[in-house]
Amino acid sequence: MKDEKKAPKLRFKGFTDDWEQVKYGEIFQRRSKMGVSTPTLPSVEYDDINPGMGTLNKEPKSKGIGKRGIYFNPGDVLFGKLRPYLKNWLFACFEGVAVGDFWVLTSSKIDHGFTYSLIQTPGFQYIANLSSGSKMPRSDWGLVSNARTFIPINHLEQERISSVLFGLDHAITLHEEKKRQLERLKSALMQKMFADKSGYPAVRFYGFSDKWEKRKLGDIFEERIEKSHNGSEELLSVTLKDGVVKAESLDRKNNASHDKRNYKLVFPNDIAYNSMRMWQGALGVSKYNGIVSPAYTIIKLKNQLENPCFYQNYFKKYEILNVFRKSSQGLTSDTWNLKYPLFSRIHLFTTSSAEQQNISSLLTLLDYNIALHGYKLELLKKIKKFLLQSMFI
């Protein structure tokens, strides 16, 4: 029976040989030759790398020249030894110089792609993060080079493993780029499809040409003030973290055991907003019957033909958030508050229910596709994590 410690849990068909135990220092060599960046020999720095992705966020040749660093060849692996938990690594596809605290790793014994895969494994990450220094921790080559790992003897198996992981990296990068493009498109449309001070949007659907009407929000919405009597309803919340709304609609949350009586009732198509965070876009449209914290203000449309998702998006436009900020009461951002009486006195341009529906449908479709790429992205990352744990010892 094969010793399981000498073979990974998951292997390609046809490979049965035991893996060989080696020291990292026996398979990795560090380049030390220095070079200076030129128009044809670009530099790579920490800020150029998307952490954990192994991709560059700018064109290397677009950067300045005259920067001194370690020379690298195509096929070399750049590993950021400063704060290694940041995962600043890169598989080089061009000649250049690594500026900053990098190891430039190469190997004459294993496939270059496998080198890049190996530095991402839990085993290598563990030893690389046993770093020295508390404020500016750096990986210790003495520890790393003497640590042991297992590698397949067959170069074809090495190539198969690296090929799968490179393929996943490509798919992850593709979905991330598509997600970013859709987010940029939505951001641009948010600025163009809602009326500016002139009362006209810059971009409109065919058939709509009338000036938007300036209306008081109190004429469009009324406050819902019903409260829960027993707190047994489903708890809903808008997630706001680091000033960014993580949920575009009211999401179900874990209903903790403490008393929820006097929480506010909310129904489908109601808009709930955090009166102290409205200026950051902390609002959402409810899809459920439920309850929300008393910190929320609940508003409902007086005319059911109007579209709540239209207003949800409109209220997150930068210029409108600024209006909410200026209309809030409080001396500092920690105390700014936009209760319904203040909200109701604000005047904004709005349009017909038909145009509202068209705008809402387009933005909702974009949201769906953004979420879809986000879901696929997380799934691919989980698959890669599983393979890094299962295809190596």
mmCIF file of C-alpha atoms in Angstrom:
data_model
loop_
_atom_site.group_PDB
_atom_site.id
_atom_site.type_symbol
_atom_site.label_atom_id
_atom_site.label_comp_id
_atom_site.label_asym_id
_atom_site.label_seq_id
_atom_site.Cartn_x
_atom_site.Cartn_y
_atom_site.Cartn_z
ATOM 1 C CA MET A 1 0.000 0.000 0.000
ATOM 2 C CA LYS A 2 1.414 3.415 -0.995
ATOM 3 C CA ASP A 3 2.521 5.719 1.801
ATOM 4 C CA GLU A 4 -0.063 8.507 1.572
ATOM 5 C CA LYS A 5 2.472 11.076 2.769
ATOM 6 C CA LYS A 6 4.451 10.588 -0.448
ATOM 7 C CA ALA A 7 1.548 11.213 -2.808
ATOM 8 C CA PRO A 8 -1.090 13.955 -2.916
ATOM 9 C CA LYS A 9 -4.769 13.210 -2.409
ATOM 10 C CA LEU A 10 -5.646 14.287 -5.943
ATOM 11 C CA ARG A 11 -3.606 13.297 -9.000
ATOM 12 C CA PHE A 12 -3.941 13.092 -12.751
ATOM 13 C CA LYS A 13 -4.658 9.654 -14.160
ATOM 14 C CA GLY A 14 -1.553 7.699 -15.065
ATOM 15 C CA PHE A 15 0.739 9.091 -12.368
ATOM 16 C CA THR A 16 1.452 6.709 -9.495
ATOM 17 C CA ASP A 17 5.099 7.280 -8.530
ATOM 18 C CA ASP A 18 5.966 8.561 -5.088
ATOM 19 C CA TRP A 19 6.865 12.211 -4.874
ATOM 20 C CA GLU A 20 10.397 13.118 -3.863
ATOM 21 C CA GLN A 21 11.167 14.973 -0.642
ATOM 22 C CA VAL A 22 13.488 17.941 -1.154
ATOM 23 C CA LYS A 23 14.481 21.209 0.484
ATOM 24 C CA TYR A 24 13.224 24.407 -1.104
ATOM 25 C CA GLY A 25 16.825 25.552 -1.275
ATOM 26 C CA GLU A 26 17.626 22.516 -3.445
ATOM 27 C CA ILE A 27 15.049 23.361 -6.083
ATOM 28 C CA PHE A 28 14.890 27.164 -5.915
ATOM 29 C CA GLN A 29 17.699 29.497 -6.829
ATOM 30 C CA ARG A 30 17.569 33.220 -6.099
ATOM 31 C CA ARG A 31 18.797 35.623 -8.729
ATOM 32 C CA SER A 32 21.055 38.405 -7.481
ATOM 33 C CA LYS A 33 22.155 40.183 -10.653
ATOM 34 C CA MET A 34 21.082 43.833 -10.489
ATOM 35 C CA GLY A 35 19.753 45.930 -13.313
ATOM 36 C CA VAL A 36 18.331 49.395 -14.020
ATOM 37 C CA SER A 37 14.991 49.892 -15.722
ATOM 38 C CA THR A 38 14.942 51.250 -19.269
ATOM 39 C CA PRO A 39 12.205 51.675 -21.885
ATOM 40 C CA THR A 40 12.865 48.064 -22.960
ATOM 41 C CA LEU A 41 13.613 46.676 -19.471
ATOM 42 C CA PRO A 42 10.614 47.677 -17.315
ATOM 43 C CA SER A 43 10.482 47.621 -13.538
ATOM 44 C CA VAL A 44 7.982 45.817 -11.299
ATOM 45 C CA GLU A 45 7.209 47.092 -7.795
ATOM 46 C CA TYR A 46 4.806 46.007 -5.071
ATOM 47 C CA ASP A 47 2.223 48.601 -6.088
ATOM 48 C CA ASP A 48 2.156 47.188 -9.620
ATOM 49 C CA ILE A 49 0.915 43.751 -8.508
ATOM 50 C CA ASN A 50 -2.660 42.760 -7.675
ATOM 51 C CA PRO A 51 -2.139 40.892 -4.367
ATOM 52 C CA GLY A 52 -2.924 37.191 -4.462
ATOM 53 C CA MET A 53 -3.802 37.344 -8.162
ATOM 54 C CA GLY A 54 -0.365 37.332 -9.762
ATOM 55 C CA THR A 55 -1.410 39.997 -12.273
ATOM 56 C CA LEU A 56 -0.209 43.523 -12.982
ATOM 57 C CA ASN A 57 -2.473 46.535 -12.606
ATOM 58 C CA LYS A 58 -0.589 48.666 -15.138
ATOM 59 C CA GLU A 59 1.460 48.279 -18.277
ATOM 60 C CA PRO A 60 5.097 47.822 -17.111
ATOM 61 C CA LYS A 61 6.573 49.786 -20.028
ATOM 62 C CA SER A 62 4.410 52.794 -19.161
ATOM 63 C CA LYS A 63 6.431 53.404 -15.994
ATOM 64 C CA GLY A 64 9.488 55.564 -15.458
ATOM 65 C CA ILE A 65 13.078 54.508 -16.057
ATOM 66 C CA GLY A 66 16.239 54.493 -13.966
ATOM 67 C CA LYS A 67 14.936 52.261 -11.147
ATOM 68 C CA ARG A 68 17.393 49.750 -9.758
ATOM 69 C CA GLY A 69 16.358 46.204 -8.886
ATOM 70 C CA ILE A 70 17.017 42.495 -9.343
ATOM 71 C CA TYR A 71 17.102 41.425 -12.975
ATOM 72 C CA PHE A 72 14.570 38.738 -13.964
ATOM 73 C CA ASN A 73 13.946 36.610 -17.058
ATOM 74 C CA PRO A 74 10.700 35.307 -18.566
ATOM 75 C CA GLY A 75 9.666 32.258 -16.525
ATOM 76 C CA ASP A 76 11.140 33.563 -13.268
ATOM 77 C CA VAL A 77 8.920 33.942 -10.211
ATOM 78 C CA LEU A 78 8.825 37.169 -8.208
ATOM 79 C CA PHE A 79 7.941 36.607 -4.556
ATOM 80 C CA GLY A 80 7.418 39.603 -2.270
ATOM 81 C CA LYS A 81 9.301 38.746 0.915
ATOM 82 C CA LEU A 82 8.202 41.920 2.741
ATOM 83 C CA ARG A 83 4.907 41.221 4.500
ATOM 84 C CA PRO A 84 4.579 37.888 2.696
ATOM 85 C CA TYR A 85 0.952 37.561 3.820
ATOM 86 C CA LEU A 86 0.128 40.239 1.221
ATOM 87 C CA LYS A 87 0.852 37.624 -1.477
ATOM 88 C CA ASN A 88 2.707 39.892 -3.869
ATOM 89 C CA TRP A 89 3.846 37.306 -6.381
ATOM 90 C CA LEU A 90 4.180 37.265 -10.156
ATOM 91 C CA PHE A 91 5.070 34.785 -12.898
ATOM 92 C CA ALA A 92 7.249 36.861 -15.214
ATOM 93 C CA CYS A 93 6.369 36.803 -18.909
ATOM 94 C CA PHE A 94 8.985 39.421 -19.860
ATOM 95 C CA GLU A 95 12.448 40.661 -18.929
ATOM 96 C CA GLY A 96 12.631 43.316 -16.241
ATOM 97 C CA VAL A 97 13.886 44.393 -12.844
ATOM 98 C CA ALA A 98 12.167 43.679 -9.519
ATOM 99 C CA VAL A 99 12.338 46.837 -7.419
ATOM 100 C CA GLY A 100 11.914 46.385 -3.688
ATOM 101 C CA ASP A 101 11.920 43.413 -1.329
ATOM 102 C CA PHE A 102 11.529 40.589 -3.823
ATOM 103 C CA TRP A 103 13.023 37.177 -4.184
ATOM 104 C CA VAL A 104 13.470 36.404 -7.861
ATOM 105 C CA LEU A 105 13.190 32.627 -7.962
ATOM 106 C CA THR A 106 14.216 30.335 -10.765
ATOM 107 C CA SER A 107 14.892 26.614 -10.974
ATOM 108 C CA SER A 108 16.968 24.261 -13.083
ATOM 109 C CA LYS A 109 15.328 21.193 -11.524
ATOM 110 C CA ILE A 110 11.574 21.755 -11.788
ATOM 111 C CA ASP A 111 9.170 23.237 -14.301
ATOM 112 C CA HIS A 112 8.960 27.044 -14.049
ATOM 113 C CA GLY A 113 5.191 26.945 -13.917
ATOM 114 C CA PHE A 114 5.376 24.401 -11.105
ATOM 115 C CA THR A 115 7.705 26.777 -9.218
ATOM 116 C CA TYR A 116 4.999 29.431 -9.420
ATOM 117 C CA SER A 117 2.351 26.943 -8.265
ATOM 118 C CA LEU A 118 4.497 25.691 -5.400
ATOM 119 C CA ILE A 119 5.005 29.115 -3.827
ATOM 120 C CA GLN A 120 1.206 29.473 -3.556
ATOM 121 C CA THR A 121 0.674 26.218 -1.627
ATOM 122 C CA PRO A 122 -0.272 26.254 2.067
ATOM 123 C CA GLY A 123 3.028 24.583 2.952
ATOM 124 C CA PHE A 124 5.205 27.248 1.344
ATOM 125 C CA GLN A 125 2.991 30.063 2.593
ATOM 126 C CA TYR A 126 3.264 28.760 6.137
ATOM 127 C CA ILE A 127 7.052 28.688 6.183
ATOM 128 C CA ALA A 128 7.348 31.983 4.260
ATOM 129 C CA ASN A 129 5.176 33.699 6.873
ATOM 130 C CA LEU A 130 7.359 32.558 9.772
ATOM 131 C CA SER A 131 8.966 35.933 9.271
ATOM 132 C CA SER A 132 11.229 38.100 11.337
ATOM 133 C CA GLY A 133 10.275 41.577 12.470
ATOM 134 C CA SER A 134 6.949 42.772 13.848
ATOM 135 C CA LYS A 135 6.332 46.049 12.015
ATOM 136 C CA MET A 136 8.012 45.144 8.731
ATOM 137 C CA PRO A 137 8.085 41.314 8.710
ATOM 138 C CA ARG A 138 10.150 39.637 5.998
ATOM 139 C CA SER A 139 10.390 36.023 4.948
ATOM 140 C CA ASP A 140 13.559 34.370 6.196
ATOM 141 C CA TRP A 141 15.490 32.609 3.418
ATOM 142 C CA GLY A 142 17.372 30.573 5.998
ATOM 143 C CA LEU A 143 14.103 29.070 7.227
ATOM 144 C CA VAL A 144 12.530 28.713 3.796
ATOM 145 C CA SER A 145 15.555 27.191 2.033
ATOM 146 C CA ASN A 146 15.952 24.502 4.709
ATOM 147 C CA ALA A 147 12.263 23.630 4.918
ATOM 148 C CA ARG A 148 11.233 20.419 3.172
ATOM 149 C CA THR A 149 8.528 19.752 0.626
ATOM 150 C CA PHE A 150 7.553 17.060 -1.860
ATOM 151 C CA ILE A 151 7.660 17.368 -5.644
ATOM 152 C CA PRO A 152 6.720 14.953 -8.432
ATOM 153 C CA ILE A 153 9.757 13.418 -10.136
ATOM 154 C CA ASN A 154 7.973 13.320 -13.475
ATOM 155 C CA HIS A 155 8.189 16.726 -15.192
ATOM 156 C CA LEU A 156 5.017 15.949 -17.132
ATOM 157 C CA GLU A 157 3.061 15.731 -13.864
ATOM 158 C CA GLN A 158 4.564 19.065 -12.805
ATOM 159 C CA GLU A 159 3.452 20.614 -16.091
ATOM 160 C CA ARG A 160 -0.074 19.163 -15.808
ATOM 161 C CA ILE A 161 -0.493 20.631 -12.317
ATOM 162 C CA SER A 162 0.801 24.063 -13.272
ATOM 163 C CA SER A 163 -1.292 24.053 -16.455
ATOM 164 C CA VAL A 164 -4.530 23.543 -14.492
ATOM 165 C CA LEU A 165 -3.657 26.271 -11.992
ATOM 166 C CA PHE A 166 -2.622 28.700 -14.741
ATOM 167 C CA GLY A 167 -5.937 27.981 -16.442
ATOM 168 C CA LEU A 168 -7.819 28.801 -13.250
ATOM 169 C CA ASP A 169 -5.804 31.997 -12.837
ATOM 170 C CA HIS A 170 -6.740 33.010 -16.376
ATOM 171 C CA ALA A 171 -10.436 32.351 -15.720
ATOM 172 C CA ILE A 172 -10.291 34.263 -12.413
ATOM 173 C CA THR A 173 -8.624 37.232 -14.099
ATOM 174 C CA LEU A 174 -11.192 37.144 -16.905
ATOM 175 C CA HIS A 175 -14.169 37.222 -14.526
ATOM 176 C CA GLU A 176 -12.560 39.935 -12.409
ATOM 177 C CA GLU A 177 -12.038 42.098 -15.480
ATOM 178 C CA LYS A 178 -15.598 41.525 -16.724
ATOM 179 C CA LYS A 179 -16.926 42.384 -13.271
ATOM 180 C CA ARG A 180 -14.857 45.579 -13.186
ATOM 181 C CA GLN A 181 -16.039 46.558 -16.667
ATOM 182 C CA LEU A 182 -19.680 46.068 -15.699
ATOM 183 C CA GLU A 183 -19.174 48.047 -12.505
ATOM 184 C CA ARG A 184 -17.571 50.869 -14.480
ATOM 185 C CA LEU A 185 -20.435 50.764 -16.994
ATOM 186 C CA LYS A 186 -23.016 50.973 -14.232
ATOM 187 C CA SER A 187 -21.129 53.824 -12.558
ATOM 188 C CA ALA A 188 -21.063 55.736 -15.865
ATOM 189 C CA LEU A 189 -24.769 55.131 -16.491
ATOM 190 C CA MET A 190 -25.606 56.233 -12.947
ATOM 191 C CA GLN A 191 -24.076 59.613 -13.785
ATOM 192 C CA LYS A 192 -25.701 59.906 -17.221
ATOM 193 C CA MET A 193 -29.202 58.407 -16.924
ATOM 194 C CA PHE A 194 -30.468 60.582 -14.083
ATOM 195 C CA ALA A 195 -31.260 64.258 -14.578
ATOM 196 C CA ASP A 196 -28.682 66.898 -13.708
ATOM 197 C CA LYS A 197 -29.423 70.479 -12.625
ATOM 198 C CA SER A 198 -30.934 71.200 -16.026
ATOM 199 C CA GLY A 199 -33.658 68.623 -15.449
ATOM 200 C CA TYR A 200 -32.473 66.484 -18.369
ATOM 201 C CA PRO A 201 -30.368 63.306 -18.329
ATOM 202 C CA ALA A 202 -27.384 63.071 -20.679
ATOM 203 C CA VAL A 203 -28.403 59.559 -21.832
ATOM 204 C CA ARG A 204 -31.997 58.424 -22.352
ATOM 205 C CA PHE A 205 -33.995 55.599 -23.821
ATOM 206 C CA TYR A 206 -35.597 56.192 -27.209
ATOM 207 C CA GLY A 207 -38.980 57.886 -26.948
ATOM 208 C CA PHE A 208 -38.325 59.921 -23.795
ATOM 209 C CA SER A 209 -37.550 63.605 -24.221
ATOM 210 C CA ASP A 210 -39.574 65.546 -21.616
ATOM 211 C CA LYS A 211 -37.870 67.489 -18.869
ATOM 212 C CA TRP A 212 -37.895 65.723 -15.511
ATOM 213 C CA GLU A 213 -40.207 67.224 -12.894
ATOM 214 C CA LYS A 214 -38.788 68.634 -9.673
ATOM 215 C CA ARG A 215 -40.766 67.152 -6.796
ATOM 216 C CA LYS A 216 -40.611 67.118 -3.027
ATOM 217 C CA LEU A 217 -39.731 63.666 -1.660
ATOM 218 C CA GLY A 218 -42.556 63.995 0.863
ATOM 219 C CA ASP A 219 -44.976 64.036 -2.101
ATOM 220 C CA ILE A 220 -43.463 60.794 -3.442
ATOM 221 C CA PHE A 221 -42.907 58.834 -0.218
ATOM 222 C CA GLU A 222 -44.601 58.425 3.110
ATOM 223 C CA GLU A 223 -43.039 56.988 6.246
ATOM 224 C CA ARG A 224 -44.035 53.543 7.470
ATOM 225 C CA ILE A 225 -44.130 53.529 11.263
ATOM 226 C CA GLU A 226 -45.644 50.111 12.113
ATOM 227 C CA LYS A 227 -43.669 48.185 14.717
ATOM 228 C CA SER A 228 -43.330 44.525 15.611
ATOM 229 C CA HIS A 229 -45.121 43.328 18.721
ATOM 230 C CA ASN A 230 -43.291 40.043 19.282
ATOM 231 C CA GLY A 231 -40.110 40.305 17.171
ATOM 232 C CA SER A 232 -40.692 36.913 15.547
ATOM 233 C CA GLU A 233 -40.567 38.221 11.983
ATOM 234 C CA GLU A 234 -37.539 37.742 9.761
ATOM 235 C CA LEU A 235 -34.729 40.196 10.499
ATOM 236 C CA LEU A 236 -33.495 42.186 7.484
ATOM 237 C CA SER A 237 -30.511 44.460 7.064
ATOM 238 C CA VAL A 238 -28.489 46.503 4.589
ATOM 239 C CA THR A 239 -24.795 45.663 4.931
ATOM 240 C CA LEU A 240 -22.489 48.683 5.085
ATOM 241 C CA LYS A 241 -18.759 48.123 5.583
ATOM 242 C CA ASP A 242 -15.958 50.681 5.317
ATOM 243 C CA GLY A 243 -18.386 53.192 3.864
ATOM 244 C CA VAL A 244 -19.437 50.851 1.054
ATOM 245 C CA VAL A 245 -22.858 49.247 0.766
ATOM 246 C CA LYS A 246 -22.385 45.506 0.331
ATOM 247 C CA ALA A 247 -26.058 44.722 -0.256
ATOM 248 C CA GLU A 248 -28.239 46.438 -2.850
ATOM 249 C CA SER A 249 -31.419 45.188 -1.216
ATOM 250 C CA LEU A 250 -32.535 44.248 2.260
ATOM 251 C CA ASP A 251 -31.048 40.841 3.008
ATOM 252 C CA ARG A 252 -32.053 38.216 5.531
ATOM 253 C CA LYS A 253 -29.830 38.203 8.593
ATOM 254 C CA ASN A 254 -29.452 35.880 11.537
ATOM 255 C CA ASN A 255 -32.205 36.763 14.011
ATOM 256 C CA ALA A 256 -30.308 36.839 17.298
ATOM 257 C CA SER A 257 -32.112 35.911 20.446
ATOM 258 C CA HIS A 258 -32.294 39.357 22.067
ATOM 259 C CA ASP A 259 -35.597 41.181 22.164
ATOM 260 C CA LYS A 260 -36.800 42.425 18.762
ATOM 261 C CA ARG A 261 -40.071 43.922 19.941
ATOM 262 C CA ASN A 262 -40.569 47.471 18.690
ATOM 263 C CA TYR A 263 -38.384 46.784 15.662
ATOM 264 C CA LYS A 264 -39.907 48.345 12.551
ATOM 265 C CA LEU A 265 -41.993 46.302 10.126
ATOM 266 C CA VAL A 266 -40.958 46.333 6.481
ATOM 267 C CA PHE A 267 -42.766 44.923 3.448
ATOM 268 C CA PRO A 268 -41.835 44.140 -0.174
ATOM 269 C CA ASN A 269 -40.938 47.271 -2.197
ATOM 270 C CA ASP A 270 -40.440 49.387 0.925
ATOM 271 C CA ILE A 271 -37.176 51.305 1.064
ATOM 272 C CA ALA A 272 -35.286 51.203 4.348
ATOM 273 C CA TYR A 273 -32.434 53.573 4.990
ATOM 274 C CA ASN A 274 -30.070 54.121 7.884
ATOM 275 C CA SER A 275 -30.751 57.723 8.825
ATOM 276 C CA MET A 276 -27.179 58.166 10.105
ATOM 277 C CA ARG A 277 -25.606 56.632 6.992
ATOM 278 C CA MET A 278 -27.950 57.774 4.228
ATOM 279 C CA TRP A 279 -25.190 60.053 2.915
ATOM 280 C CA GLN A 280 -23.095 56.894 2.314
ATOM 281 C CA GLY A 281 -25.872 55.099 0.430
ATOM 282 C CA ALA A 282 -26.961 52.805 3.271
ATOM 283 C CA LEU A 283 -30.370 51.964 1.883
ATOM 284 C CA GLY A 284 -32.096 49.086 0.184
ATOM 285 C CA VAL A 285 -35.379 47.875 -1.276
ATOM 286 C CA SER A 286 -37.018 45.069 0.665
ATOM 287 C CA LYS A 287 -37.916 41.835 -1.116
ATOM 288 C CA TYR A 288 -39.430 40.326 2.027
ATOM 289 C CA ASN A 289 -41.839 40.780 4.883
ATOM 290 C CA GLY A 290 -39.705 41.324 7.946
ATOM 291 C CA ILE A 291 -38.378 43.669 10.598
ATOM 292 C CA VAL A 292 -35.454 46.076 10.726
ATOM 293 C CA SER A 293 -33.589 47.862 13.475
ATOM 294 C CA PRO A 294 -35.117 51.084 14.849
ATOM 295 C CA ALA A 295 -32.043 52.836 13.378
ATOM 296 C CA TYR A 296 -33.722 52.540 9.969
ATOM 297 C CA THR A 297 -36.283 54.869 8.479
ATOM 298 C CA ILE A 298 -38.876 53.025 6.377
ATOM 299 C CA ILE A 299 -40.455 54.781 3.405
ATOM 300 C CA LYS A 300 -43.009 53.558 0.882
ATOM 301 C CA LEU A 301 -44.133 55.006 -2.428
ATOM 302 C CA LYS A 302 -47.478 56.777 -2.427
ATOM 303 C CA ASN A 303 -48.019 55.885 -6.086
ATOM 304 C CA GLN A 304 -47.572 52.139 -6.618
ATOM 305 C CA LEU A 305 -46.870 52.701 -10.318
ATOM 306 C CA GLU A 306 -43.543 54.278 -9.450
ATOM 307 C CA ASN A 307 -40.472 52.074 -9.187
ATOM 308 C CA PRO A 308 -38.645 51.614 -5.849
ATOM 309 C CA CYS A 309 -35.506 50.217 -7.536
ATOM 310 C CA PHE A 310 -35.290 53.369 -9.631
ATOM 311 C CA TYR A 311 -35.158 55.442 -6.457
ATOM 312 C CA GLN A 312 -32.742 53.032 -4.779
ATOM 313 C CA ASN A 313 -30.262 53.626 -7.599
ATOM 314 C CA TYR A 314 -31.038 57.336 -7.903
ATOM 315 C CA PHE A 315 -30.418 57.847 -4.184
ATOM 316 C CA LYS A 316 -26.926 56.336 -4.564
ATOM 317 C CA LYS A 317 -25.818 58.800 -7.207
ATOM 318 C CA TYR A 318 -22.917 60.890 -5.911
ATOM 319 C CA GLU A 319 -24.700 64.228 -6.328
ATOM 320 C CA ILE A 320 -27.795 62.954 -4.487
ATOM 321 C CA LEU A 321 -25.718 61.541 -1.632
ATOM 322 C CA ASN A 322 -24.209 65.009 -1.308
ATOM 323 C CA VAL A 323 -27.712 66.476 -1.060
ATOM 324 C CA PHE A 324 -28.529 63.981 1.689
ATOM 325 C CA ARG A 325 -25.329 64.911 3.509
ATOM 326 C CA LYS A 326 -26.090 68.637 3.357
ATOM 327 C CA SER A 327 -29.697 68.031 4.462
ATOM 328 C CA SER A 328 -28.682 65.953 7.489
ATOM 329 C CA GLN A 329 -28.548 67.414 10.989
ATOM 330 C CA GLY A 330 -25.448 67.062 13.139
ATOM 331 C CA LEU A 331 -22.090 68.737 13.644
ATOM 332 C CA THR A 332 -19.859 65.877 12.455
ATOM 333 C CA SER A 333 -20.151 62.845 10.165
ATOM 334 C CA ASP A 334 -20.617 60.679 13.262
ATOM 335 C CA THR A 335 -23.767 62.573 14.205
ATOM 336 C CA TRP A 336 -25.275 63.464 10.803
ATOM 337 C CA ASN A 337 -28.871 62.252 10.779
ATOM 338 C CA LEU A 338 -31.533 62.340 8.062
ATOM 339 C CA LYS A 339 -34.838 61.458 9.683
ATOM 340 C CA TYR A 340 -38.004 61.404 7.561
ATOM 341 C CA PRO A 341 -39.086 65.023 8.295
ATOM 342 C CA LEU A 342 -35.777 66.258 6.852
ATOM 343 C CA PHE A 343 -35.840 63.724 4.018
ATOM 344 C CA SER A 344 -39.383 64.667 3.046
ATOM 345 C CA ARG A 345 -38.453 68.328 2.469
ATOM 346 C CA ILE A 346 -35.772 67.568 -0.138
ATOM 347 C CA HIS A 347 -36.613 68.396 -3.775
ATOM 348 C CA LEU A 348 -35.273 66.193 -6.580
ATOM 349 C CA PHE A 349 -35.927 65.794 -10.290
ATOM 350 C CA THR A 350 -37.873 62.656 -11.182
ATOM 351 C CA THR A 351 -39.547 61.218 -14.238
ATOM 352 C CA SER A 352 -42.492 59.159 -15.439
ATOM 353 C CA SER A 353 -43.073 55.636 -14.172
ATOM 354 C CA ALA A 354 -42.369 54.295 -17.673
ATOM 355 C CA GLU A 355 -38.912 55.868 -17.831
ATOM 356 C CA GLN A 356 -38.285 54.820 -14.237
ATOM 357 C CA GLN A 357 -39.028 51.230 -15.207
ATOM 358 C CA ASN A 358 -36.646 51.284 -18.175
ATOM 359 C CA ILE A 359 -33.800 52.730 -16.113
ATOM 360 C CA SER A 360 -34.441 50.309 -13.266
ATOM 361 C CA SER A 361 -34.578 47.287 -15.590
ATOM 362 C CA LEU A 362 -31.221 48.154 -17.184
ATOM 363 C CA LEU A 363 -29.464 48.785 -13.872
ATOM 364 C CA THR A 364 -31.005 45.649 -12.345
ATOM 365 C CA LEU A 365 -29.724 43.609 -15.299
ATOM 366 C CA LEU A 366 -26.256 45.047 -14.759
ATOM 367 C CA ASP A 367 -26.483 44.222 -11.044
ATOM 368 C CA TYR A 368 -27.432 40.652 -11.918
ATOM 369 C CA ASN A 369 -24.465 40.222 -14.236
ATOM 370 C CA ILE A 370 -22.083 41.845 -11.756
ATOM 371 C CA ALA A 371 -23.317 39.457 -9.061
ATOM 372 C CA LEU A 372 -23.056 36.510 -11.470
ATOM 373 C CA HIS A 373 -19.421 37.238 -12.276
ATOM 374 C CA GLY A 374 -18.786 37.775 -8.574
ATOM 375 C CA TYR A 375 -20.313 34.380 -7.780
ATOM 376 C CA LYS A 376 -18.276 32.639 -10.494
ATOM 377 C CA LEU A 377 -15.175 34.443 -9.266
ATOM 378 C CA GLU A 378 -15.628 33.211 -5.700
ATOM 379 C CA LEU A 379 -16.350 29.697 -6.948
ATOM 380 C CA LEU A 380 -13.158 29.647 -9.043
ATOM 381 C CA LYS A 381 -11.131 30.903 -6.084
ATOM 382 C CA LYS A 382 -12.553 28.133 -3.909
ATOM 383 C CA ILE A 383 -11.680 25.558 -6.571
ATOM 384 C CA LYS A 384 -8.130 26.886 -6.766
ATOM 385 C CA LYS A 385 -7.789 26.816 -2.975
ATOM 386 C CA PHE A 386 -9.028 23.217 -2.927
ATOM 387 C CA LEU A 387 -6.570 22.180 -5.640
ATOM 388 C CA LEU A 388 -3.642 23.869 -3.878
ATOM 389 C CA GLN A 389 -4.550 21.857 -0.785
ATOM 390 C CA SER A 390 -5.211 18.554 -2.596
ATOM 391 C CA MET A 391 -2.711 18.397 -5.479
ATOM 392 C CA PHE A 392 0.334 18.974 -3.288
ATOM 393 C CA ILE A 393 1.662 17.226 -0.204
#
